[in-house]
mmCIF file with all atom_site columns, C-alpha atoms in Angstrom:
data_model
loop_
_atom_site.group_PDB
_atom_site.id
_atom_site.type_symbol
_atom_site.label_atom_id
_atom_site.label_alt_id
_atom_site.label_comp_id
_atom_site.label_asym_id
_atom_site.label_entity_id
_atom_site.label_seq_id
_atom_site.pdbx_PDB_ins_code
_atom_site.Cartn_x
_atom_site.Cartn_y
_atom_site.Cartn_z
_atom_site.occupancy
_atom_site.B_iso_or_equiv
_atom_site.pdbx_formal_charge
_atom_site.auth_seq_id
_atom_site.auth_comp_id
_atom_site.auth_asym_id
_atom_site.auth_atom_id
_atom_site.pdbx_PDB_model_num
ATOM 1   C CA . MET A 1 1   ? -14.004 -25.904 4.055   1.00 55.00 ? 1   MET A CA 1
ATOM 2   C CA . HIS A 1 2   ? -11.806 -22.839 2.743   1.00 54.00 ? 2   HIS A CA 1
ATOM 3   C CA . ILE A 1 3   ? -13.502 -19.844 1.119   1.00 53.00 ? 3   ILE A CA 1
ATOM 4   C CA . PRO A 1 4   ? -11.553 -17.678 -1.016  1.00 56.00 ? 4   PRO A CA 1
ATOM 5   C CA . GLN A 1 5   ? -10.833 -13.772 0.101   1.00 63.00 ? 5   GLN A CA 1
ATOM 6   C CA . GLU A 1 6   ? -11.712 -11.929 -3.072  1.00 71.00 ? 6   GLU A CA 1
ATOM 7   C CA . LYS A 1 7   ? -8.598  -9.561  -3.878  1.00 84.00 ? 7   LYS A CA 1
ATOM 8   C CA . ALA A 1 8   ? -8.976  -6.039  -2.663  1.00 83.00 ? 8   ALA A CA 1
ATOM 9   C CA . GLU A 1 9   ? -8.907  -3.149  -5.689  1.00 91.00 ? 9   GLU A CA 1
ATOM 10  C CA . ARG A 1 10  ? -8.120  0.378   -5.384  1.00 93.00 ? 10  ARG A CA 1
ATOM 11  C CA . HIS A 1 11  ? -11.307 2.282   -6.639  1.00 95.00 ? 11  HIS A CA 1
ATOM 12  C CA . THR A 1 12  ? -11.637 6.284   -7.190  1.00 96.00 ? 12  THR A CA 1
ATOM 13  C CA . LEU A 1 13  ? -14.985 7.315   -6.379  1.00 96.00 ? 13  LEU A CA 1
ATOM 14  C CA . ALA A 1 14  ? -17.097 10.227  -7.321  1.00 96.00 ? 14  ALA A CA 1
ATOM 15  C CA . VAL A 1 15  ? -19.590 11.595  -5.252  1.00 96.00 ? 15  VAL A CA 1
ATOM 16  C CA . ILE A 1 16  ? -21.687 14.479  -5.614  1.00 96.00 ? 16  ILE A CA 1
ATOM 17  C CA . VAL A 1 17  ? -23.757 15.889  -2.365  1.00 96.00 ? 17  VAL A CA 1
ATOM 18  C CA . ASP A 1 18  ? -25.339 18.597  -1.358  1.00 95.00 ? 18  ASP A CA 1
ATOM 19  C CA . ASN A 1 19  ? -23.087 21.151  0.604   1.00 93.00 ? 19  ASN A CA 1
ATOM 20  C CA . GLU A 1 20  ? -24.428 20.824  4.051   1.00 92.00 ? 20  GLU A CA 1
ATOM 21  C CA . PRO A 1 21  ? -23.193 20.626  7.657   1.00 92.00 ? 21  PRO A CA 1
ATOM 22  C CA . GLY A 1 22  ? -22.343 16.931  8.388   1.00 92.00 ? 22  GLY A CA 1
ATOM 23  C CA . ILE A 1 23  ? -22.263 15.503  5.025   1.00 92.00 ? 23  ILE A CA 1
ATOM 24  C CA . LEU A 1 24  ? -18.515 14.589  5.017   1.00 93.00 ? 24  LEU A CA 1
ATOM 25  C CA . ALA A 1 25  ? -19.022 13.315  8.960   1.00 93.00 ? 25  ALA A CA 1
ATOM 26  C CA . ARG A 1 26  ? -21.426 11.022  7.493   1.00 93.00 ? 26  ARG A CA 1
ATOM 27  C CA . ILE A 1 27  ? -20.021 10.034  4.548   1.00 93.00 ? 27  ILE A CA 1
ATOM 28  C CA . ALA A 1 28  ? -17.021 9.253   6.373   1.00 93.00 ? 28  ALA A CA 1
ATOM 29  C CA . GLY A 1 29  ? -18.902 7.318   9.147   1.00 92.00 ? 29  GLY A CA 1
ATOM 30  C CA . LEU A 1 30  ? -20.402 4.969   6.888   1.00 92.00 ? 30  LEU A CA 1
ATOM 31  C CA . PHE A 1 31  ? -17.028 3.829   5.630   1.00 92.00 ? 31  PHE A CA 1
ATOM 32  C CA . THR A 1 32  ? -15.776 4.035   9.879   1.00 92.00 ? 32  THR A CA 1
ATOM 33  C CA . ALA A 1 33  ? -18.664 1.927   10.889  1.00 90.00 ? 33  ALA A CA 1
ATOM 34  C CA . ARG A 1 34  ? -18.649 -0.884  8.266   1.00 88.00 ? 34  ARG A CA 1
ATOM 35  C CA . GLY A 1 35  ? -14.648 -0.767  8.597   1.00 89.00 ? 35  GLY A CA 1
ATOM 36  C CA . TYR A 1 36  ? -13.554 0.226   5.277   1.00 91.00 ? 36  TYR A CA 1
ATOM 37  C CA . ASN A 1 37  ? -10.265 2.106   4.881   1.00 91.00 ? 37  ASN A CA 1
ATOM 38  C CA . ILE A 1 38  ? -10.409 5.688   2.496   1.00 94.00 ? 38  ILE A CA 1
ATOM 39  C CA . GLU A 1 39  ? -6.980  6.031   1.645   1.00 94.00 ? 39  GLU A CA 1
ATOM 40  C CA . SER A 1 40  ? -7.546  9.859   0.013   1.00 94.00 ? 40  SER A CA 1
ATOM 41  C CA . LEU A 1 41  ? -10.398 12.015  0.175   1.00 94.00 ? 41  LEU A CA 1
ATOM 42  C CA . THR A 1 42  ? -10.678 15.475  -1.307  1.00 95.00 ? 42  THR A CA 1
ATOM 43  C CA . VAL A 1 43  ? -14.256 17.771  -0.724  1.00 94.00 ? 43  VAL A CA 1
ATOM 44  C CA . SER A 1 44  ? -14.335 20.615  -3.123  1.00 94.00 ? 44  SER A CA 1
ATOM 45  C CA . GLU A 1 45  ? -17.394 23.148  -3.776  1.00 94.00 ? 45  GLU A CA 1
ATOM 46  C CA . ILE A 1 46  ? -18.367 22.530  -7.484  1.00 94.00 ? 46  ILE A CA 1
ATOM 47  C CA . THR A 1 47  ? -21.327 25.078  -8.022  1.00 93.00 ? 47  THR A CA 1
ATOM 48  C CA . ALA A 1 48  ? -21.482 28.896  -7.928  1.00 94.00 ? 48  ALA A CA 1
ATOM 49  C CA . ASP A 1 49  ? -23.832 29.174  -5.521  1.00 95.00 ? 49  ASP A CA 1
ATOM 50  C CA . LYS A 1 50  ? -21.634 26.533  -3.355  1.00 93.00 ? 50  LYS A CA 1
ATOM 51  C CA . SER A 1 51  ? -24.773 24.620  -2.305  1.00 95.00 ? 51  SER A CA 1
ATOM 52  C CA . VAL A 1 52  ? -23.172 21.427  -4.068  1.00 95.00 ? 52  VAL A CA 1
ATOM 53  C CA . SER A 1 53  ? -19.887 19.801  -3.540  1.00 95.00 ? 53  SER A CA 1
ATOM 54  C CA . ARG A 1 54  ? -17.461 17.012  -4.995  1.00 96.00 ? 54  ARG A CA 1
ATOM 55  C CA . ILE A 1 55  ? -16.061 14.489  -2.814  1.00 96.00 ? 55  ILE A CA 1
ATOM 56  C CA . THR A 1 56  ? -13.449 12.214  -4.227  1.00 96.00 ? 56  THR A CA 1
ATOM 57  C CA . ILE A 1 57  ? -12.682 9.075   -2.293  1.00 96.00 ? 57  ILE A CA 1
ATOM 58  C CA . VAL A 1 58  ? -10.188 6.356   -2.789  1.00 96.00 ? 58  VAL A CA 1
ATOM 59  C CA . THR A 1 59  ? -10.671 2.903   -1.305  1.00 95.00 ? 59  THR A CA 1
ATOM 60  C CA . SER A 1 60  ? -9.400  -0.510  -1.733  1.00 93.00 ? 60  SER A CA 1
ATOM 61  C CA . ALA A 1 61  ? -12.343 -3.116  -1.934  1.00 91.00 ? 61  ALA A CA 1
ATOM 62  C CA . SER A 1 62  ? -13.452 -6.606  -3.233  1.00 90.00 ? 62  SER A CA 1
ATOM 63  C CA . PRO A 1 63  ? -15.986 -6.261  -6.151  1.00 91.00 ? 63  PRO A CA 1
ATOM 64  C CA . ALA A 1 64  ? -18.835 -7.184  -3.817  1.00 90.00 ? 64  ALA A CA 1
ATOM 65  C CA . THR A 1 65  ? -17.345 -4.883  -0.966  1.00 91.00 ? 65  THR A CA 1
ATOM 66  C CA . MET A 1 66  ? -17.397 -2.701  -3.320  1.00 93.00 ? 66  MET A CA 1
ATOM 67  C CA . GLU A 1 67  ? -21.001 -2.672  -4.578  1.00 93.00 ? 67  GLU A CA 1
ATOM 68  C CA . GLN A 1 68  ? -22.086 -2.527  -0.403  1.00 92.00 ? 68  GLN A CA 1
ATOM 69  C CA . ILE A 1 69  ? -20.037 0.800   -0.794  1.00 93.00 ? 69  ILE A CA 1
ATOM 70  C CA . LEU A 1 70  ? -21.489 2.438   -3.748  1.00 94.00 ? 70  LEU A CA 1
ATOM 71  C CA . ALA A 1 71  ? -25.220 1.091   -2.557  1.00 93.00 ? 71  ALA A CA 1
ATOM 72  C CA . GLN A 1 72  ? -24.548 2.884   0.649   1.00 93.00 ? 72  GLN A CA 1
ATOM 73  C CA . LEU A 1 73  ? -23.686 5.753   -0.506  1.00 94.00 ? 73  LEU A CA 1
ATOM 74  C CA . ASP A 1 74  ? -26.241 6.091   -2.888  1.00 92.00 ? 74  ASP A CA 1
ATOM 75  C CA . ARG A 1 75  ? -28.769 5.696   -0.054  1.00 92.00 ? 75  ARG A CA 1
ATOM 76  C CA . LEU A 1 76  ? -27.691 9.088   1.628   1.00 89.00 ? 76  LEU A CA 1
ATOM 77  C CA . VAL A 1 77  ? -30.250 11.624  1.188   1.00 84.00 ? 77  VAL A CA 1
ATOM 78  C CA . PRO A 1 78  ? -27.938 14.613  0.644   1.00 91.00 ? 78  PRO A CA 1
ATOM 79  C CA . VAL A 1 79  ? -26.232 12.257  -2.152  1.00 94.00 ? 79  VAL A CA 1
ATOM 80  C CA . HIS A 1 80  ? -26.819 13.404  -5.528  1.00 94.00 ? 80  HIS A CA 1
ATOM 81  C CA . LYS A 1 81  ? -24.878 11.013  -7.492  1.00 95.00 ? 81  LYS A CA 1
ATOM 82  C CA . VAL A 1 82  ? -22.224 7.796   -7.010  1.00 95.00 ? 82  VAL A CA 1
ATOM 83  C CA . THR A 1 83  ? -19.591 7.218   -9.806  1.00 94.00 ? 83  THR A CA 1
ATOM 84  C CA . ASP A 1 84  ? -17.259 4.507   -9.436  1.00 95.00 ? 84  ASP A CA 1
ATOM 85  C CA . LEU A 1 85  ? -14.633 6.270   -11.722 1.00 95.00 ? 85  LEU A CA 1
ATOM 86  C CA . THR A 1 86  ? -12.638 2.899   -11.559 1.00 93.00 ? 86  THR A CA 1
ATOM 87  C CA . ALA A 1 87  ? -15.157 0.832   -13.102 1.00 92.00 ? 87  ALA A CA 1
ATOM 88  C CA . GLN A 1 88  ? -16.347 3.620   -15.278 1.00 89.00 ? 88  GLN A CA 1
ATOM 89  C CA . GLY A 1 89  ? -12.878 3.312   -17.246 1.00 87.00 ? 89  GLY A CA 1
ATOM 90  C CA . ALA A 1 90  ? -10.512 5.768   -18.358 1.00 89.00 ? 90  ALA A CA 1
ATOM 91  C CA . HIS A 1 91  ? -10.116 8.968   -16.115 1.00 93.00 ? 91  HIS A CA 1
ATOM 92  C CA . VAL A 1 92  ? -7.455  11.215  -15.049 1.00 94.00 ? 92  VAL A CA 1
ATOM 93  C CA . GLU A 1 93  ? -6.026  11.140  -11.480 1.00 94.00 ? 93  GLU A CA 1
ATOM 94  C CA . ARG A 1 94  ? -3.949  13.930  -9.842  1.00 96.00 ? 94  ARG A CA 1
ATOM 95  C CA . GLU A 1 95  ? -2.380  15.257  -6.289  1.00 96.00 ? 95  GLU A CA 1
ATOM 96  C CA . LEU A 1 96  ? -0.481  17.952  -5.109  1.00 97.00 ? 96  LEU A CA 1
ATOM 97  C CA . ALA A 1 97  ? 1.902   18.063  -2.579  1.00 98.00 ? 97  ALA A CA 1
ATOM 98  C CA . LEU A 1 98  ? 4.284   20.670  -1.115  1.00 98.00 ? 98  LEU A CA 1
ATOM 99  C CA . VAL A 1 99  ? 7.577   19.200  -0.037  1.00 98.00 ? 99  VAL A CA 1
ATOM 100 C CA . LYS A 1 100 ? 10.153  20.916  2.470   1.00 98.00 ? 100 LYS A CA 1
ATOM 101 C CA . VAL A 1 101 ? 13.491  20.179  1.698   1.00 97.00 ? 101 VAL A CA 1
ATOM 102 C CA . ARG A 1 102 ? 17.077  21.388  3.192   1.00 93.00 ? 102 ARG A CA 1
ATOM 103 C CA . GLY A 1 103 ? 19.066  22.919  0.601   1.00 86.00 ? 103 GLY A CA 1
ATOM 104 C CA . THR A 1 104 ? 22.751  24.080  1.497   1.00 86.00 ? 104 THR A CA 1
ATOM 105 C CA . GLY A 1 105 ? 25.838  23.378  -0.652  1.00 88.00 ? 105 GLY A CA 1
ATOM 106 C CA . ASP A 1 106 ? 25.854  20.474  -3.174  1.00 91.00 ? 106 ASP A CA 1
ATOM 107 C CA . HIS A 1 107 ? 22.226  19.180  -1.572  1.00 91.00 ? 107 HIS A CA 1
ATOM 108 C CA . ARG A 1 108 ? 20.846  22.396  -2.844  1.00 91.00 ? 108 ARG A CA 1
ATOM 109 C CA . ILE A 1 109 ? 21.780  22.327  -6.417  1.00 93.00 ? 109 ILE A CA 1
ATOM 110 C CA . GLU A 1 110 ? 20.834  18.363  -6.265  1.00 94.00 ? 110 GLU A CA 1
ATOM 111 C CA . ALA A 1 111 ? 17.519  19.463  -5.071  1.00 95.00 ? 111 ALA A CA 1
ATOM 112 C CA . LEU A 1 112 ? 16.830  21.811  -8.111  1.00 95.00 ? 112 LEU A CA 1
ATOM 113 C CA . ARG A 1 113 ? 18.109  19.486  -10.536 1.00 96.00 ? 113 ARG A CA 1
ATOM 114 C CA . LEU A 1 114 ? 15.641  16.931  -9.171  1.00 96.00 ? 114 LEU A CA 1
ATOM 115 C CA . ALA A 1 115 ? 12.814  19.280  -8.673  1.00 97.00 ? 115 ALA A CA 1
ATOM 116 C CA . ASP A 1 116 ? 13.591  20.413  -12.546 1.00 97.00 ? 116 ASP A CA 1
ATOM 117 C CA . VAL A 1 117 ? 12.993  16.707  -13.652 1.00 97.00 ? 117 VAL A CA 1
ATOM 118 C CA . TYR A 1 118 ? 9.900   16.305  -11.663 1.00 97.00 ? 118 TYR A CA 1
ATOM 119 C CA . ARG A 1 119 ? 8.503   19.886  -12.847 1.00 97.00 ? 119 ARG A CA 1
ATOM 120 C CA . ALA A 1 120 ? 8.621   20.742  -9.416  1.00 98.00 ? 120 ALA A CA 1
ATOM 121 C CA . ARG A 1 121 ? 8.324   24.321  -8.853  1.00 97.00 ? 121 ARG A CA 1
ATOM 122 C CA . VAL A 1 122 ? 9.568   26.731  -6.099  1.00 97.00 ? 122 VAL A CA 1
ATOM 123 C CA . VAL A 1 123 ? 7.182   28.142  -4.332  1.00 98.00 ? 123 VAL A CA 1
ATOM 124 C CA . ASP A 1 124 ? 9.172   29.283  -1.315  1.00 97.00 ? 124 ASP A CA 1
ATOM 125 C CA . ALA A 1 125 ? 13.209  29.604  -0.589  1.00 95.00 ? 125 ALA A CA 1
ATOM 126 C CA . THR A 1 126 ? 15.530  30.718  1.903   1.00 94.00 ? 126 THR A CA 1
ATOM 127 C CA . THR A 1 127 ? 19.384  30.254  2.167   1.00 93.00 ? 127 THR A CA 1
ATOM 128 C CA . SER A 1 128 ? 19.209  27.092  4.034   1.00 94.00 ? 128 SER A CA 1
ATOM 129 C CA . SER A 1 129 ? 15.786  25.173  2.451   1.00 95.00 ? 129 SER A CA 1
ATOM 130 C CA . PHE A 1 130 ? 13.058  25.034  -0.552  1.00 94.00 ? 130 PHE A CA 1
ATOM 131 C CA . VAL A 1 131 ? 9.390   24.663  -0.520  1.00 98.00 ? 131 VAL A CA 1
ATOM 132 C CA . PHE A 1 132 ? 8.572   22.710  -3.850  1.00 98.00 ? 132 PHE A CA 1
ATOM 133 C CA . GLU A 1 133 ? 5.071   22.232  -5.084  1.00 98.00 ? 133 GLU A CA 1
ATOM 134 C CA . VAL A 1 134 ? 4.432   19.228  -7.531  1.00 98.00 ? 134 VAL A CA 1
ATOM 135 C CA . THR A 1 135 ? 1.387   17.741  -9.256  1.00 97.00 ? 135 THR A CA 1
ATOM 136 C CA . GLY A 1 136 ? 1.205   14.546  -10.880 1.00 96.00 ? 136 GLY A CA 1
ATOM 137 C CA . GLY A 1 137 ? -0.100  10.927  -9.847  1.00 94.00 ? 137 GLY A CA 1
ATOM 138 C CA . ILE A 1 138 ? 0.736   9.245   -6.792  1.00 93.00 ? 138 ILE A CA 1
ATOM 139 C CA . ASP A 1 139 ? 3.606   7.089   -8.221  1.00 95.00 ? 139 ASP A CA 1
ATOM 140 C CA . LYS A 1 140 ? 5.673   10.376  -9.553  1.00 97.00 ? 140 LYS A CA 1
ATOM 141 C CA . ILE A 1 141 ? 4.948   12.243  -5.921  1.00 97.00 ? 141 ILE A CA 1
ATOM 142 C CA . ASP A 1 142 ? 6.035   9.316   -3.922  1.00 97.00 ? 142 ASP A CA 1
ATOM 143 C CA . LYS A 1 143 ? 9.290   8.503   -6.170  1.00 98.00 ? 143 LYS A CA 1
ATOM 144 C CA . PHE A 1 144 ? 10.025  12.666  -5.714  1.00 98.00 ? 144 PHE A CA 1
ATOM 145 C CA . VAL A 1 145 ? 9.118   12.444  -2.230  1.00 97.00 ? 145 VAL A CA 1
ATOM 146 C CA . GLU A 1 146 ? 11.550  9.654   -2.184  1.00 97.00 ? 146 GLU A CA 1
ATOM 147 C CA . LEU A 1 147 ? 14.415  11.003  -3.841  1.00 97.00 ? 147 LEU A CA 1
ATOM 148 C CA . MET A 1 148 ? 14.425  14.390  -1.393  1.00 97.00 ? 148 MET A CA 1
ATOM 149 C CA . GLY A 1 149 ? 14.587  12.096  1.135   1.00 96.00 ? 149 GLY A CA 1
ATOM 150 C CA . GLU A 1 150 ? 18.075  11.650  0.057   1.00 94.00 ? 150 GLU A CA 1
ATOM 151 C CA . VAL A 1 151 ? 18.524  15.229  -0.166  1.00 94.00 ? 151 VAL A CA 1
ATOM 152 C CA . GLY A 1 152 ? 17.209  16.367  2.837   1.00 94.00 ? 152 GLY A CA 1
ATOM 153 C CA . LEU A 1 153 ? 13.517  16.121  3.292   1.00 96.00 ? 153 LEU A CA 1
ATOM 154 C CA . ILE A 1 154 ? 11.765  18.043  6.472   1.00 96.00 ? 154 ILE A CA 1
ATOM 155 C CA . GLU A 1 155 ? 8.244   17.741  5.772   1.00 97.00 ? 155 GLU A CA 1
ATOM 156 C CA . VAL A 1 156 ? 5.398   16.852  3.150   1.00 98.00 ? 156 VAL A CA 1
ATOM 157 C CA . ALA A 1 157 ? 1.683   17.901  3.184   1.00 97.00 ? 157 ALA A CA 1
ATOM 158 C CA . ARG A 1 158 ? -0.279  16.151  0.438   1.00 96.00 ? 158 ARG A CA 1
ATOM 159 C CA . THR A 1 159 ? -3.889  17.325  -0.811  1.00 94.00 ? 159 THR A CA 1
ATOM 160 C CA . GLY A 1 160 ? -5.183  13.584  -1.422  1.00 92.00 ? 160 GLY A CA 1
ATOM 161 C CA . ILE A 1 161 ? -6.435  12.599  -5.155  1.00 94.00 ? 161 ILE A CA 1
ATOM 162 C CA . VAL A 1 162 ? -8.693  14.631  -7.570  1.00 94.00 ? 162 VAL A CA 1
ATOM 163 C CA . ALA A 1 163 ? -10.175 12.358  -10.243 1.00 94.00 ? 163 ALA A CA 1
ATOM 164 C CA . ILE A 1 164 ? -12.681 13.185  -13.139 1.00 93.00 ? 164 ILE A CA 1
ATOM 165 C CA . ALA A 1 165 ? -13.565 11.092  -15.995 1.00 91.00 ? 165 ALA A CA 1
ATOM 166 C CA . ARG A 1 166 ? -12.269 11.372  -19.474 1.00 90.00 ? 166 ARG A CA 1
ATOM 167 C CA . GLY A 1 167 ? -14.578 12.159  -22.556 1.00 85.00 ? 167 GLY A CA 1
ATOM 168 C CA . LYS A 1 168 ? -17.537 14.425  -22.816 1.00 81.00 ? 168 LYS A CA 1
ATOM 169 C CA . GLU A 1 169 ? -19.954 12.888  -20.270 1.00 77.00 ? 169 GLU A CA 1
ATOM 170 C CA . PRO A 1 170 ? -19.824 13.867  -16.475 1.00 76.00 ? 170 PRO A CA 1
ATOM 171 C CA . ALA A 1 171 ? -19.004 11.206  -13.975 1.00 67.00 ? 171 ALA A CA 1
#
């Protein structure tokens, strides 16, 4: 008898937590212990008194597994709220990347031209290299990095996804 496997879908989760030592390790441990992969993870304080943080997690899972992930996250004591932004509907996702590129001669001109097309800002420049700052969706950043690979890519640093629901209601 063949049991069909459910297809894994990409989900972006917003998790509001108390800002206390060990909470990130507990959440990462929850994923690790159950064999779930975290594709992207970002954390930031979101209140003036720095007592609450927002963790944005991107993961891929089947619908049944996603239900388990959401239920397990919701049970953790310092977790205030868990929202599956993907299931909720329209939301905005962005990432920031710093991209270091060799830049001499024609390669320098081409790197600057590509940066202009992708609206990347030069945040550091020497006579032999640039560091560009580019923000946008994953596909945009992946393509920018790919094109810079042809010009003289040296190094890439990426922040991970930040996301927020569209509309007037909070996540």
